[in-house]
Amino acid sequence: MTRAPRYTAFIQAHTKKSAELQTAIAAIPADRQKDPEVQRLLQQKMQAAREELRGALTVYIEQHPSSYFSLLAVSNLVFLKADAGKVEGLYATVSPGLRATGQGKKTAKEIEMLRATSVGATARSFTQPDTSGTPVSLSGFKGKYVLLDFGPAGACRAGSKAPTW
């Protein structure tokens, strides 16, 4: 089977690029890494690398719909937070036999979770106590903008407040 070596070579090429980017970031002195302009440039480079990888995974899936590695590539797109609609469309091009495997079913569940947590998706309702212990339900804020902070308790110093935008 020749598809596996092609996929392995493909992944190695992108892994190498990612490693080179990580090495470049590590070489930047810590005080310079805190510079907003340096952070912006690094984020741009990382975003470009992710977009390139998403594009290459998409091409691989389209060219090899019967390859098990295409199923893994779809799963990688979920991990990379690609557009849920596009990922679903690519998953649909993977052969039905592969979608019926355990990995295929797992990938389908990952796609469902991606869709459920995508920007603009309706959040599942839940109830949690507020800072005074009163139960508060997310559904009580329907139609309003809500900022949810699931950070660890005690992450902010006492008396500090969440940032405002």
Coordinates of C-alpha atoms in Angstrom, one line a residue:
M1 CA 0.0 0.0 0.0
T2 CA 1.5 3.3 -1.1
R3 CA -0.8 5.7 0.7
A4 CA 0.7 5.3 4.1
P5 CA 4.2 6.4 3.0
R6 CA 2.7 9.4 1.2
Y7 CA 0.8 10.4 4.3
T8 CA 3.8 9.8 6.6
A9 CA 6.0 12.0 4.4
F10 CA 3.2 14.6 4.3
I11 CA 2.9 14.7 8.1
Q12 CA 6.7 14.8 8.6
A13 CA 6.9 17.8 6.4
H14 CA 4.4 19.7 8.4
T15 CA 5.8 18.4 11.7
K16 CA 9.2 19.7 10.7
K17 CA 7.8 23.2 9.9
S18 CA 6.0 23.2 13.3
A19 CA 9.2 22.2 15.1
E20 CA 11.2 24.9 13.3
L21 CA 8.6 27.5 14.4
Q22 CA 8.8 26.2 18.0
T23 CA 12.6 26.4 17.9
A24 CA 12.4 30.0 16.6
I25 CA 10.0 30.9 19.3
A26 CA 12.2 29.3 22.0
A27 CA 15.2 31.3 20.7
I28 CA 13.4 34.6 21.4
P29 CA 14.4 36.0 24.8
A30 CA 11.7 35.8 27.5
D31 CA 11.4 39.6 27.8
R32 CA 10.9 40.0 24.1
Q33 CA 8.3 37.3 24.0
K34 CA 6.1 39.5 26.2
D35 CA 6.3 42.4 23.7
P36 CA 2.8 42.8 22.1
E37 CA 4.3 43.2 18.6
V38 CA 6.4 40.1 18.9
Q39 CA 3.3 38.2 20.2
R40 CA 1.3 39.5 17.3
L41 CA 3.9 38.4 14.8
L42 CA 4.2 34.9 16.4
Q43 CA 0.5 34.5 16.4
Q44 CA 0.4 35.4 12.7
K45 CA 3.1 32.8 11.9
M46 CA 1.3 30.1 14.0
Q47 CA -2.0 30.9 12.3
A48 CA -0.4 30.7 8.9
A49 CA 1.1 27.3 9.8
R50 CA -2.3 26.0 11.0
E51 CA -4.0 27.3 7.8
E52 CA -1.4 25.6 5.6
L53 CA -1.8 22.4 7.5
R54 CA -5.7 22.6 7.3
G55 CA -5.4 23.1 3.5
A56 CA -3.0 20.2 3.1
L57 CA -5.1 17.9 5.1
T58 CA -8.1 18.9 3.1
V59 CA -6.3 18.1 -0.2
Y60 CA -5.2 14.7 1.2
I61 CA -8.7 13.8 2.2
E62 CA -10.1 14.8 -1.2
Q63 CA -7.4 12.9 -3.1
H64 CA -7.6 9.7 -0.9
P65 CA -11.2 9.2 0.3
S66 CA -10.6 5.4 0.8
S67 CA -7.5 5.8 2.9
Y68 CA -7.6 5.2 6.7
F69 CA -5.3 8.2 7.0
S70 CA -7.9 10.4 5.5
L71 CA -10.1 9.5 8.5
L72 CA -7.2 10.5 10.8
A73 CA -6.8 13.7 8.8
V74 CA -10.4 14.6 9.4
S75 CA -9.8 14.0 13.1
N76 CA -6.8 16.3 12.9
L77 CA -9.0 19.0 11.3
V78 CA -11.3 18.7 14.3
F79 CA -8.3 19.2 16.6
L80 CA -7.2 22.2 14.6
K81 CA -10.7 23.7 15.1
A82 CA -11.5 23.9 11.4
D83 CA -14.9 25.1 10.2
A84 CA -17.4 22.4 11.4
G85 CA -19.4 22.5 8.1
K86 CA -16.3 21.9 6.1
V87 CA -15.1 19.1 8.3
E88 CA -18.5 17.4 8.1
G89 CA -18.4 17.8 4.3
L90 CA -14.9 16.2 4.2
Y91 CA -16.0 13.4 6.5
A92 CA -18.9 12.6 4.2
T93 CA -16.3 12.1 1.3
V94 CA -14.5 9.4 3.3
S95 CA -15.6 5.9 2.3
P96 CA -18.7 4.5 4.1
G97 CA -16.6 1.5 5.2
L98 CA -14.1 3.7 7.0
R99 CA -16.9 5.8 8.6
A100 CA -18.4 2.6 10.0
T101 CA -15.2 1.6 11.8
G102 CA -14.6 2.4 15.5
Q103 CA -12.3 5.3 14.5
G104 CA -14.9 6.5 12.0
K105 CA -17.6 6.6 14.7
K106 CA -15.2 8.3 17.1
T107 CA -14.4 10.9 14.4
A108 CA -18.2 11.5 13.9
K109 CA -18.6 12.2 17.6
E110 CA -15.6 14.6 17.5
I111 CA -17.3 16.5 14.7
E112 CA -20.6 16.7 16.6
M113 CA -18.6 18.2 19.5
L114 CA -16.9 20.6 17.2
R115 CA -20.2 21.7 15.8
A116 CA -21.7 22.0 19.3
T117 CA -18.9 24.2 20.6
S118 CA -18.4 26.4 17.4
V119 CA -18.7 30.1 17.6
G120 CA -22.4 31.0 17.3
A121 CA -23.7 27.6 18.4
T122 CA -26.3 27.5 21.1
A123 CA -24.7 26.4 24.3
R124 CA -26.2 23.6 26.3
S125 CA -27.9 24.9 29.4
F126 CA -26.4 24.2 32.8
T127 CA -26.8 25.4 36.4
Q128 CA -23.9 26.4 38.6
P129 CA -23.8 28.4 41.8
D130 CA -22.6 32.0 41.5
T131 CA -20.0 33.6 43.8
S132 CA -22.6 33.9 46.6
G133 CA -23.8 30.3 46.2
T134 CA -27.1 31.1 44.4
P135 CA -27.8 28.7 41.6
V136 CA -27.7 30.4 38.2
S137 CA -28.9 28.8 34.9
L138 CA -27.4 29.7 31.6
S139 CA -30.9 29.5 30.1
G140 CA -31.8 32.5 32.3
F141 CA -29.6 34.7 30.1
K142 CA -31.2 33.7 26.8
G143 CA -30.9 36.5 24.3
K144 CA -28.1 38.2 26.2
Y145 CA -24.4 38.2 25.7
V146 CA -22.7 36.0 28.3
L147 CA -19.0 35.7 29.1
L148 CA -18.3 32.3 30.7
D149 CA -15.0 31.9 32.6
F150 CA -14.2 28.3 33.5
G151 CA -10.8 29.1 34.8
P152 CA -9.6 27.4 38.0
A153 CA -10.9 28.7 41.2
G154 CA -8.4 31.0 42.9
A155 CA -6.6 31.8 39.6
C156 CA -7.1 35.5 40.2
R157 CA -5.7 37.2 43.2
A158 CA -8.3 38.3 45.8
G159 CA -9.7 41.7 44.9
S160 CA -8.7 41.5 41.2
K161 CA -11.3 41.5 38.5
A162 CA -11.7 40.0 35.1
P163 CA -10.3 42.0 32.2
T164 CA -12.7 44.2 30.3
W165 CA -12.8 44.6 26.5

